[in-house]
CSV table of C-alpha atoms and ligand atoms in Angstrom, one decimal:
chain,number,residue,atom,x,y,z
A,1,MET,CA,-34.4,13.5,-30.9
A,2,THR,CA,-35.9,11.2,-28.9
A,3,LYS,CA,-36.0,11.0,-25.0
A,4,ASP,CA,-33.4,7.5,-25.5
A,5,GLU,CA,-31.1,9.2,-27.8
A,6,LEU,CA,-30.7,12.3,-25.3
A,7,LYS,CA,-30.2,9.6,-22.8
A,8,LYS,CA,-27.9,7.8,-25.3
A,9,LEU,CA,-25.5,11.9,-25.5
A,10,MET,CA,-25.4,11.6,-21.2
A,11,MET,CA,-22.8,9.4,-18.9
A,12,ASP,CA,-24.0,6.6,-17.7
A,13,ARG,CA,-22.2,5.1,-14.9
A,14,LYS,CA,-23.4,2.1,-12.7
A,15,ASN,CA,-23.3,-0.3,-9.7
A,16,ALA,CA,-20.8,-3.0,-10.4
A,17,SER,CA,-23.4,-5.6,-8.7
A,18,LEU,CA,-25.9,-4.4,-12.0
A,19,LEU,CA,-23.9,-4.4,-14.4
A,20,LEU,CA,-21.7,-7.8,-13.4
A,21,ASP,CA,-23.3,-11.2,-13.5
A,22,ASP,CA,-23.4,-14.0,-11.3
A,23,LYS,CA,-20.8,-15.9,-12.1
A,24,GLU,CA,-18.4,-12.8,-12.2
A,25,ILE,CA,-19.3,-11.0,-8.8
A,26,ASP,CA,-18.3,-14.8,-7.6
A,27,LYS,CA,-15.0,-14.9,-8.9
A,28,ALA,CA,-14.1,-11.4,-7.6
A,29,PHE,CA,-15.2,-12.5,-4.2
A,30,LYS,CA,-13.4,-15.9,-4.4
A,31,PHE,CA,-10.1,-13.7,-5.9
A,32,CYS,CA,-10.5,-11.4,-2.4
A,33,GLU,CA,-10.3,-15.0,-0.5
A,34,GLY,CA,-6.7,-14.1,-1.2
A,35,TYR,CA,-5.9,-10.9,-1.2
A,36,LYS,CA,-7.6,-11.6,2.1
A,37,ASP,CA,-5.4,-14.0,2.9
A,38,PHE,CA,-2.4,-12.2,1.4
A,39,MET,CA,-2.9,-9.5,3.7
A,40,SER,CA,-3.2,-11.1,6.8
A,41,LYS,CA,0.4,-13.0,5.9
A,42,ALA,CA,2.5,-9.2,5.2
A,43,LYS,CA,1.7,-6.4,6.7
A,44,THR,CA,5.1,-4.4,5.8
A,45,GLU,CA,7.0,-3.4,3.2
A,46,ARG,CA,9.4,-6.0,4.2
A,47,GLU,CA,6.9,-8.6,4.2
A,48,ILE,CA,5.4,-7.9,1.1
A,49,ASN,CA,8.4,-8.0,-0.6
A,50,ILE,CA,9.4,-11.8,0.6
A,51,PHE,CA,6.1,-13.0,-0.4
A,52,ALA,CA,5.6,-11.5,-3.8
A,53,ILE,CA,9.3,-12.7,-4.8
A,54,GLU,CA,7.9,-16.4,-3.4
A,55,ALA,CA,5.0,-16.2,-5.1
A,56,ALA,CA,7.2,-15.1,-8.6
A,57,LYS,CA,9.5,-17.7,-8.0
A,58,LYS,CA,7.0,-20.4,-8.1
A,59,LYS,CA,5.6,-18.6,-11.5
A,60,GLY,CA,8.9,-19.6,-13.0
A,61,PHE,CA,10.3,-16.3,-11.3
A,62,LYS,CA,14.1,-15.8,-11.2
A,63,GLU,CA,16.3,-13.1,-9.5
A,64,PHE,CA,17.6,-10.4,-12.0
A,65,HIS,CA,20.9,-9.2,-11.1
A,66,PHE,CA,22.3,-5.8,-13.2
A,67,GLY,CA,24.8,-7.0,-16.0
A,68,ASP,CA,22.2,-10.5,-16.4
A,69,LYS,CA,21.3,-11.4,-20.0
A,70,VAL,CA,17.8,-11.9,-20.2
A,71,LYS,CA,15.6,-13.0,-23.3
A,72,ALA,CA,12.1,-12.7,-24.5
A,73,GLY,CA,9.7,-15.0,-22.3
A,74,ASP,CA,11.8,-14.4,-19.0
A,75,LYS,CA,10.4,-13.9,-15.4
A,76,ILE,CA,12.7,-12.1,-13.7
A,77,TYR,CA,12.5,-9.5,-10.6
A,78,PHE,CA,14.7,-7.8,-8.9
A,79,ASP,CA,15.1,-7.4,-5.1
A,80,ASN,CA,15.9,-3.8,-3.6
A,81,ARG,CA,16.9,-4.3,0.0
A,82,GLY,CA,13.6,-6.3,1.3
A,83,LYS,CA,11.6,-3.3,0.8
A,84,ALA,CA,11.0,-3.0,-2.9
A,85,VAL,CA,10.4,-5.0,-5.4
A,86,ILE,CA,10.6,-5.1,-9.0
A,87,LEU,CA,8.8,-8.0,-11.4
A,88,ALA,CA,9.4,-7.6,-15.2
A,89,VAL,CA,7.6,-10.1,-18.7
A,90,ILE,CA,10.4,-9.6,-20.9
A,91,GLY,CA,8.1,-9.1,-24.2
A,92,THR,CA,8.8,-10.4,-27.8
A,93,GLU,CA,8.9,-6.9,-29.1
A,94,ASP,CA,11.7,-4.9,-29.1
A,95,ILE,CA,11.9,-3.1,-25.9
A,96,ALA,CA,13.2,-0.2,-27.5
A,97,LYS,CA,8.8,1.1,-28.5
A,98,GLY,CA,8.2,0.8,-24.9
A,99,THR,CA,7.2,-1.1,-21.9
A,100,ASN,CA,4.0,-1.4,-19.8
A,101,ILE,CA,5.1,-0.4,-16.0
A,102,THR,CA,2.9,-0.5,-12.9
A,103,ALA,CA,3.4,1.1,-10.3
A,104,ALA,CA,1.8,0.4,-6.6
A,105,HIS,CA,3.6,0.8,-3.3
A,106,ILE,CA,3.8,-1.9,0.0
A,107,ASP,CA,4.2,0.7,3.0
A,108,SER,CA,1.1,1.6,5.2
A,109,PRO,CA,0.8,4.3,8.1
A,110,ARG,CA,1.9,3.2,11.4
A,111,LEU,CA,4.1,3.5,14.2
A,112,ASP,CA,7.6,2.8,14.0
A,113,LEU,CA,9.3,2.7,17.1
A,114,LYS,CA,12.2,5.4,17.3
A,115,GLU,CA,15.9,4.9,17.6
A,116,ASN,CA,15.9,4.7,21.7
A,117,PRO,CA,12.5,3.1,22.1
A,118,LEU,CA,12.0,2.0,25.5
A,119,TYR,CA,12.0,3.7,28.5
A,120,GLU,CA,9.8,3.3,31.8
A,121,GLN,CA,7.8,5.4,33.6
A,122,GLU,CA,5.8,5.1,37.5
A,123,GLU,CA,7.1,0.9,37.0
A,124,LEU,CA,5.6,0.6,33.3
A,125,ALA,CA,7.4,-0.6,30.1
A,126,LEU,CA,6.5,1.9,27.1
A,127,PHE,CA,8.4,2.4,23.7
A,128,LYS,CA,8.6,5.8,21.9
A,129,THR,CA,7.5,6.4,18.6
A,130,HIS,CA,7.7,8.4,15.4
A,131,TYR,CA,4.7,7.8,13.4
A,132,TYR,CA,5.2,7.3,9.5
A,133,GLY,CA,2.4,8.7,7.4
A,134,GLY,CA,-0.4,10.8,7.2
A,135,ILE,CA,-3.0,9.3,10.0
A,136,LYS,CA,-5.1,11.6,12.3
A,137,LYS,CA,-3.5,10.4,16.1
A,138,TYR,CA,-6.0,9.9,18.0
A,139,GLN,CA,-7.7,6.6,16.1
A,140,TRP,CA,-4.1,4.8,16.6
A,141,THR,CA,-4.9,4.3,20.5
A,142,THR,CA,-6.6,1.9,22.0
A,143,VAL,CA,-5.6,-0.4,18.8
A,144,PRO,CA,-4.3,-3.1,19.3
A,145,LEU,CA,-0.6,-3.5,17.3
A,146,SER,CA,2.0,-5.9,16.7
A,147,LEU,CA,5.0,-6.0,16.4
A,148,HIS,CA,7.0,-6.1,13.1
A,149,GLY,CA,10.3,-6.0,11.9
A,150,VAL,CA,14.6,-6.7,11.9
A,151,ILE,CA,17.1,-5.7,14.6
A,152,ILE,CA,20.6,-6.4,13.3
A,153,LYS,CA,22.7,-7.8,15.8
A,154,ALA,CA,26.3,-6.5,17.5
A,155,ASN,CA,27.3,-9.7,15.0
A,156,GLY,CA,26.2,-8.7,12.2
A,157,GLU,CA,22.9,-11.9,12.8
A,158,LYS,CA,19.2,-9.9,11.3
A,159,ILE,CA,16.6,-11.1,14.1
A,160,THR,CA,12.9,-10.5,11.9
A,161,VAL,CA,10.4,-10.1,14.5
A,162,ASN,CA,7.1,-10.6,14.3
A,163,ILE,CA,4.8,-10.8,17.2
A,164,GLY,CA,1.4,-10.1,18.2
A,165,GLU,CA,-0.4,-11.6,14.7
A,166,ASP,CA,-0.7,-14.8,16.2
A,167,ASP,CA,-3.5,-16.5,18.6
A,168,GLY,CA,-0.8,-16.8,21.2
A,169,ASP,CA,1.0,-13.8,21.3
A,170,PRO,CA,0.8,-10.6,22.8
A,171,VAL,CA,-0.1,-7.3,21.7
A,172,PHE,CA,0.3,-3.4,22.3
A,173,VAL,CA,-1.3,-1.0,23.4
A,174,VAL,CA,-1.1,2.8,22.7
A,175,THR,CA,-3.6,4.1,25.8
A,176,ASP,CA,-6.2,6.8,26.0
A,177,LEU,CA,-7.6,9.1,29.0
A,178,LEU,CA,-10.7,7.8,30.1
A,179,PRO,CA,-13.2,10.4,29.5
A,180,HIS,CA,-14.3,10.7,33.1
A,181,LEU,CA,-10.2,13.2,33.1
A,182,ALA,CA,-10.4,13.9,29.5
A,183,GLN,CA,-12.1,17.7,29.6
A,184,ASN,CA,-8.9,19.5,29.2
A,185,GLN,CA,-7.9,16.6,26.7
A,186,MET,CA,-10.9,16.9,24.7
A,187,LYS,CA,-10.8,21.0,24.5
A,188,ARG,CA,-7.7,20.3,22.0
A,189,PRO,CA,-7.5,20.8,18.8
A,190,ALA,CA,-8.3,17.4,16.9
A,191,PRO,CA,-4.6,17.1,15.9
A,192,GLU,CA,-3.1,17.5,19.5
A,193,ILE,CA,-6.0,15.1,21.1
A,194,ILE,CA,-2.7,12.7,20.8
A,195,LYS,CA,0.0,14.6,20.7
A,196,GLY,CA,3.4,12.6,18.8
A,197,GLU,CA,4.8,12.3,21.5
A,198,GLU,CA,2.0,10.3,23.5
A,199,LEU,CA,1.7,7.5,21.0
A,200,ASN,CA,3.8,5.4,23.0
A,201,ILE,CA,3.2,1.9,22.9
A,202,LEU,CA,2.4,-0.1,26.5
A,203,ILE,CA,5.0,-3.1,26.1
A,204,GLY,CA,4.9,-4.0,30.3
A,205,ALA,CA,4.6,-4.3,33.6
A,206,ASN,CA,6.5,-6.6,36.0
A,207,CYS,CA,9.6,-6.0,37.9
A,208,ILE,CA,12.2,-8.9,37.1
A,209,LYS,CA,13.5,-9.9,40.8
A,210,GLY,CA,15.8,-10.4,43.1
A,211,GLU,CA,17.9,-7.5,41.5
A,212,ASP,CA,18.5,-4.4,43.8
A,213,LEU,CA,18.1,-1.6,40.5
A,214,SER,CA,16.1,1.3,39.2
A,215,ASN,CA,14.0,0.5,36.0
A,216,ARG,CA,13.5,-3.0,37.0
A,217,VAL,CA,10.4,-3.4,34.8
A,218,LYS,CA,12.5,-2.5,31.6
A,219,ALA,CA,14.9,-4.5,32.5
A,220,ASN,CA,12.1,-7.3,33.0
A,221,VAL,CA,11.5,-7.0,29.3
A,222,LEU,CA,15.2,-6.0,28.6
A,223,ASP,CA,15.3,-9.5,30.2
A,224,ILE,CA,13.0,-11.7,28.0
A,225,LEU,CA,14.2,-9.4,24.8
A,226,ASN,CA,17.3,-11.3,25.1
A,227,LYS,CA,16.4,-14.4,26.2
A,228,LYS,CA,14.2,-14.6,23.0
A,229,TYR,CA,16.6,-12.2,20.3
A,230,GLY,CA,19.7,-12.6,21.9
A,231,ILE,CA,19.7,-9.1,22.2
A,232,VAL,CA,20.8,-5.6,24.4
A,233,GLU,CA,19.0,-2.4,24.0
A,234,SER,CA,21.7,-0.5,21.9
A,235,ASP,CA,21.0,-3.4,19.8
A,236,LEU,CA,17.3,-1.8,19.7
A,237,LEU,CA,19.5,1.5,17.4
A,238,ASN,CA,20.0,-1.4,14.5
A,239,ALA,CA,16.7,-1.9,14.1
A,240,GLU,CA,13.6,-0.7,12.2
A,241,LEU,CA,9.9,-2.0,13.9
A,242,GLU,CA,6.8,-0.9,12.8
A,243,ALA,CA,3.7,-1.0,14.9
A,244,VAL,CA,0.7,-2.1,12.9
A,245,PRO,CA,-3.3,-2.8,13.8
A,246,THR,CA,-2.6,-6.6,14.7
A,247,TYR,CA,-6.6,-7.6,13.9
A,248,LYS,CA,-7.1,-9.4,10.0
A,249,PRO,CA,-9.1,-8.3,7.3
A,250,LYS,CA,-13.2,-9.0,7.3
A,251,ASP,CA,-15.9,-9.1,5.1
A,252,VAL,CA,-18.1,-6.1,6.2
A,253,GLY,CA,-21.3,-5.5,5.5
A,254,PHE,CA,-24.5,-8.3,5.8
A,255,ASP,CA,-23.7,-9.3,1.8
A,256,ARG,CA,-19.9,-9.2,2.7
A,257,SER,CA,-19.7,-6.8,-0.1
A,258,MET,CA,-16.7,-5.2,1.1
A,259,VAL,CA,-13.2,-6.0,3.1
A,260,GLY,CA,-12.2,-4.0,6.2
A,261,ALA,CA,-8.7,-4.3,6.7
A,262,TYR,CA,-4.8,-2.7,8.4
A,263,GLY,CA,-3.2,-1.2,5.1
A,264,HIS,CA,-5.6,-1.4,2.3
A,265,ASP,CA,-3.6,1.6,0.9
A,266,ASP,CA,-2.0,0.7,-1.0
A,267,LYS,CA,-2.1,-3.1,-0.4
A,268,VAL,CA,-5.6,-3.4,-2.4
A,269,CYS,CA,-3.8,-2.7,-5.6
A,270,ALA,CA,-0.1,-3.5,-4.8
A,271,TYR,CA,-1.5,-7.6,-4.5
A,272,PRO,CA,-3.4,-7.1,-8.3
A,273,GLU,CA,-0.4,-6.1,-9.2
A,274,LEU,CA,1.8,-9.1,-8.7
A,275,MET,CA,-1.8,-11.7,-9.3
A,276,ALA,CA,-1.3,-9.6,-12.8
A,277,ILE,CA,1.8,-10.1,-13.6
A,278,LEU,CA,1.9,-13.4,-12.5
A,279,ASP,CA,-0.9,-14.4,-14.4
A,280,ILE,CA,1.2,-12.6,-17.8
A,281,LYS,CA,2.4,-15.0,-20.1
A,282,LYS,CA,4.1,-14.1,-23.6
A,283,PRO,CA,3.5,-10.5,-23.8
A,284,LYS,CA,4.4,-8.2,-26.8
A,285,LYS,CA,5.7,-5.3,-24.7
A,286,THR,CA,7.8,-6.4,-21.8
A,287,ALA,CA,5.4,-5.6,-18.5
A,288,ILE,CA,7.0,-4.6,-15.3
A,289,ALA,CA,5.2,-4.1,-12.3
A,290,VAL,CA,7.0,-2.5,-9.2
A,291,LEU,CA,6.0,-2.3,-5.5
A,292,THR,CA,7.8,0.8,-4.2
A,293,ASP,CA,9.2,1.8,-0.4
A,294,LYS,CA,8.0,4.7,0.9
A,295,GLU,CA,5.7,6.4,-0.6
A,296,GLU,CA,3.4,7.3,2.3
A,297,THR,CA,6.0,10.1,2.9
A,298,GLY,CA,7.1,11.2,-0.1
A,299,SER,CA,9.0,8.6,-1.9
A,300,ASP,CA,12.3,10.2,-1.0
A,301,GLY,CA,14.9,7.6,0.6
A,302,ASN,CA,16.6,4.9,-1.8
A,303,THR,CA,13.9,1.7,-1.8
A,304,GLY,CA,11.6,5.1,-2.4
A,305,LEU,CA,10.2,5.4,-6.5
A,306,ASN,CA,12.1,9.1,-6.2
A,307,SER,CA,15.4,6.7,-6.3
A,308,SER,CA,16.4,6.0,-9.2
A,309,TYR,CA,16.7,2.1,-8.7
A,310,LEU,CA,13.6,1.3,-11.4
A,311,LYS,CA,15.7,3.4,-13.5
A,312,TYR,CA,18.7,1.7,-13.1
A,313,PHE,CA,16.7,-1.6,-14.1
A,314,ILE,CA,15.3,-0.1,-17.2
A,315,GLU,CA,19.2,0.8,-18.3
A,316,ASP,CA,19.7,-2.5,-17.8
A,317,LEU,CA,17.7,-4.4,-19.0
A,318,ALA,CA,18.0,-1.8,-22.4
A,319,ALA,CA,21.2,-2.1,-22.3
A,320,THR,CA,21.4,-6.2,-22.2
A,321,LEU,CA,18.7,-6.4,-25.2
A,322,GLY,CA,21.2,-3.8,-27.4
A,323,ALA,CA,18.6,-0.6,-27.0
A,324,ASN,CA,18.6,3.1,-26.4
A,325,PRO,CA,17.3,3.8,-22.4
A,326,ARG,CA,16.0,7.2,-22.9
A,327,GLN,CA,14.0,5.8,-26.2
A,328,VAL,CA,12.5,3.0,-23.7
A,329,PHE,CA,11.7,5.4,-21.6
A,330,SER,CA,10.0,7.5,-23.3
A,331,ASN,CA,7.5,5.2,-25.4
A,332,SER,CA,7.4,3.2,-22.0
A,333,LYS,CA,3.3,3.5,-19.7
A,334,CYS,CA,2.2,3.5,-16.9
A,335,LEU,CA,-0.2,3.0,-14.4
A,336,SER,CA,0.3,4.1,-11.0
A,337,ALA,CA,-1.8,2.0,-9.2
A,338,ASP,CA,-2.2,4.0,-6.4
A,339,VAL,CA,-5.9,4.4,-3.8
A,340,ASN,CA,-8.3,6.9,-4.3
A,341,SER,CA,-11.1,8.7,-1.1
A,342,ALA,CA,-14.8,6.7,-1.9
A,343,PHE,CA,-17.4,9.3,-1.3
A,344,ASP,CA,-18.4,8.6,1.8
A,345,PRO,CA,-22.5,9.5,2.4
A,346,THR,CA,-21.3,10.8,6.2
A,347,PHE,CA,-19.0,13.0,5.2
A,348,PRO,CA,-20.5,14.3,1.5
A,349,ASP,CA,-19.3,18.3,1.5
A,350,VAL,CA,-15.8,17.4,1.5
A,351,PHE,CA,-16.0,15.7,-2.0
A,352,GLU,CA,-17.6,17.0,-5.2
A,353,LYS,CA,-20.2,14.5,-6.6
A,354,ALA,CA,-20.1,14.4,-10.7
A,355,ASN,CA,-15.5,14.0,-10.0
A,356,SER,CA,-15.8,12.1,-6.7
A,357,SER,CA,-15.0,7.9,-7.2
A,358,PHE,CA,-17.5,6.0,-5.3
A,359,ILE,CA,-17.8,2.5,-3.5
A,360,ASN,CA,-18.6,-0.7,-5.6
A,361,TYR,CA,-18.3,2.0,-8.6
A,362,GLY,CA,-15.8,-0.1,-9.9
A,363,VAL,CA,-11.6,1.2,-10.5
A,364,VAL,CA,-11.1,4.6,-10.0
A,365,VAL,CA,-9.1,6.4,-13.1
A,366,THR,CA,-7.3,9.8,-11.9
A,367,LYS,CA,-6.2,11.5,-14.8
A,368,PHE,CA,-4.1,13.7,-11.4
A,369,THR,CA,-3.5,14.0,-8.5
A,370,GLY,CA,-2.1,16.6,-6.5
A,371,SER,CA,-3.6,20.3,-4.2
A,372,ARG,CA,-4.1,23.9,-4.8
A,373,GLY,CA,-4.3,24.2,-8.4
A,374,LYS,CA,-2.5,20.9,-9.4
A,375,SER,CA,0.0,21.6,-7.9
A,376,GLY,CA,2.2,18.2,-7.0
A,377,THR,CA,0.7,16.4,-10.4
A,378,SER,CA,2.1,14.7,-13.5
A,379,ASP,CA,-1.8,15.5,-14.7
A,380,ALA,CA,-1.6,12.9,-18.4
A,381,ASN,CA,-2.4,13.9,-21.2
A,382,ALA,CA,-5.9,13.7,-23.1
A,383,GLU,CA,-4.3,11.3,-25.2
A,384,PHE,CA,-3.5,8.7,-22.5
A,385,VAL,CA,-7.0,9.5,-20.3
A,386,ALA,CA,-8.5,8.3,-24.1
A,387,GLU,CA,-6.1,5.4,-24.3
A,388,ILE,CA,-6.8,3.9,-20.5
A,389,HIS,CA,-10.8,4.7,-20.7
A,390,HIS,CA,-10.5,2.8,-24.7
A,391,LEU,CA,-8.8,-0.1,-23.3
A,392,PHE,CA,-11.3,-1.0,-20.1
A,393,ASP,CA,-13.9,-0.5,-22.7
A,394,LYS,CA,-12.8,-2.9,-24.2
A,395,GLU,CA,-12.0,-5.1,-22.2
A,396,LYS,CA,-15.4,-4.5,-20.0
A,397,VAL,CA,-13.2,-3.7,-16.6
A,398,ILE,CA,-15.9,-2.2,-15.2
A,399,TRP,CA,-14.3,1.8,-13.9
A,400,GLN,CA,-14.7,6.0,-13.4
A,401,ASN,CA,-13.3,9.3,-13.0
A,402,GLY,CA,-12.9,10.4,-9.8
A,403,GLU,CA,-10.4,13.0,-7.9
A,404,LEU,CA,-9.2,13.1,-4.7
A,405,GLY,CA,-12.3,15.4,-2.8
A,406,ARG,CA,-12.3,19.0,-3.5
A,407,VAL,CA,-11.1,21.8,-4.9
A,408,ASP,CA,-8.8,23.3,-1.8
A,409,LEU,CA,-9.5,21.0,-0.1
A,410,GLY,CA,-6.5,19.3,0.5
A,411,GLY,CA,-5.3,17.0,-1.7
A,412,GLY,CA,-2.8,14.2,-2.4
A,413,GLY,CA,-0.3,12.9,-4.4
A,414,THR,CA,1.2,9.2,-5.7
A,415,VAL,CA,4.6,8.0,-7.3
A,416,ALA,CA,2.9,9.7,-10.7
A,417,LEU,CA,4.6,12.4,-11.0
A,418,TYR,CA,7.8,10.0,-10.8
A,419,MET,CA,6.9,8.0,-13.5
A,420,ALA,CA,6.2,11.3,-15.5
A,421,ASN,CA,9.2,12.6,-14.7
A,422,LEU,CA,11.2,10.0,-16.4
A,423,ASN,CA,9.2,10.6,-19.7
A,424,ILE,CA,6.8,7.7,-19.6
A,425,ASP,CA,2.8,8.9,-20.1
A,426,THR,CA,0.8,7.7,-16.8
A,427,ILE,CA,-2.3,7.4,-15.2
A,428,ASP,CA,-3.5,7.0,-11.7
A,429,VAL,CA,-5.3,4.1,-11.4
A,430,GLY,CA,-6.5,2.3,-8.1
A,431,VAL,CA,-9.0,1.1,-6.2
A,432,PRO,CA,-11.4,3.6,-4.0
A,433,VAL,CA,-11.2,3.4,-0.1
A,434,LEU,CA,-13.4,4.2,2.8
A,435,SER,CA,-11.5,5.9,6.0
A,436,MET,CA,-8.2,5.8,4.6
A,437,HIS,CA,-5.1,5.8,6.4
A,438,ALA,CA,-6.8,4.4,9.8
A,439,PRO,CA,-6.0,1.5,11.4
A,440,PHE,CA,-9.3,-0.1,9.3
A,441,GLU,CA,-10.0,1.1,5.9
A,442,ILE,CA,-12.8,-0.2,3.7
A,443,VAL,CA,-12.6,-1.7,0.4
A,444,SER,CA,-15.3,-3.4,-2.2
A,445,LYS,CA,-14.6,-6.5,-3.4
A,446,LEU,CA,-16.0,-6.3,-7.2
A,447,ASP,CA,-13.5,-3.1,-7.3
A,448,THR,CA,-11.2,-5.0,-6.1
A,449,TYR,CA,-11.4,-7.4,-8.8
A,450,MET,CA,-11.6,-5.2,-11.2
A,451,ALA,CA,-8.5,-3.4,-10.6
A,452,TYR,CA,-6.7,-6.5,-11.2
A,453,LYS,CA,-8.6,-6.8,-14.2
A,454,ALA,CA,-7.6,-3.2,-15.3
A,455,PHE,CA,-3.3,-4.4,-14.6
A,456,TYR,CA,-4.2,-8.0,-16.3
A,457,VAL,CA,-5.3,-6.7,-19.6
A,458,PHE,CA,-3.1,-3.4,-19.5
A,459,GLN,CA,0.0,-5.7,-19.7
A,460,LYS,CA,-1.2,-8.8,-21.4
B,1,MN,MN1,-1.3,5.5,-1.6
B,2,MN,MN1,-2.0,6.8,1.7
């Protein structure tokens, strides 16, 4: 064989910026302007749920309730408690032949307020938190935070809280020790440099005037909350309040090739997935896009994918279209749309290069996740892996393979196994991320656009 012939035998991957022409790079950058706008407006599962439903309604999607009749071409959405949403475009083909599902999660690591969060100590008012998802706790101190969520009042009224995002808003923060006095703290093992019970959010320092009572800073905060929202302290027991980094997404790099933001995991898959199903016209197979909650805590709970809400939705579609739901599940295919860990040149030791994903090398196709001998993975069948690889090649989706780091160094999971457990062919396809689960994560614009393209060609 000649040198050229031998070269053809070897796998050849290239940076997407070398493979795409200027027009397509421009398209990717424009797509990410929309993504950045979305990221600055919708930071939590509840806010993304609202964003997705509003965007879907504009494209003609109608709310679906169990028992509703549907027909080919119908665009529907199912709202699961304001925290997860399923969108679907009914296909022209018999649904018994299967559906094409994409599934991303819309929750991200953050600091949740405890049930009874408010306290005063040495004339400072603070909120106790219980962190949500896997975080390096020390990263979450001295980061400006905003508060998002809902409070249900005694009369049943629901108050929506969003404070810290607008330019005129105050922000909140977890304090950290000055280095001058941190000698002992710095000797703690890294997971305990900041302990869970030290993630306390500073919220006030002024005393209420005129009243001779203890906890006058706390009283002042309650007075402000009462005037603003009409709530009393016990109403905080009926609330879900989440503290997230307050800053807006920013371009990263002189070449503006990347986006830095809070919560790319997994909004960087959720947004392309949403845009893809909104752009689907009249698919042969029913297209379903799931935006789910609770992935970061293991997918349990009725808004997570380990619950039955997606199963009920598909069973109901099958019933109304006269199909056997078991056939629908068994013939369906799913792209589990979640991020992967991009190779970080500063920490090469945790990666095995040939099986890692790289920034700007396109969307990552991951056959299996899990840890310690593939435990907790769905491990896609080679036949289905091939089908997806060939589809992406045919449709000019730039893709790469990638596992989550070296064997036995850790690992992680996605919603893939919950989909696969329904007897659905499932594989992970997502965007590589640097600094995953940190308050400021990094993705590449070209990879993000390739995720959109991947989801679109899978469902169109
Ligand atoms: Mn994720
Ligand atoms: Mn995650």
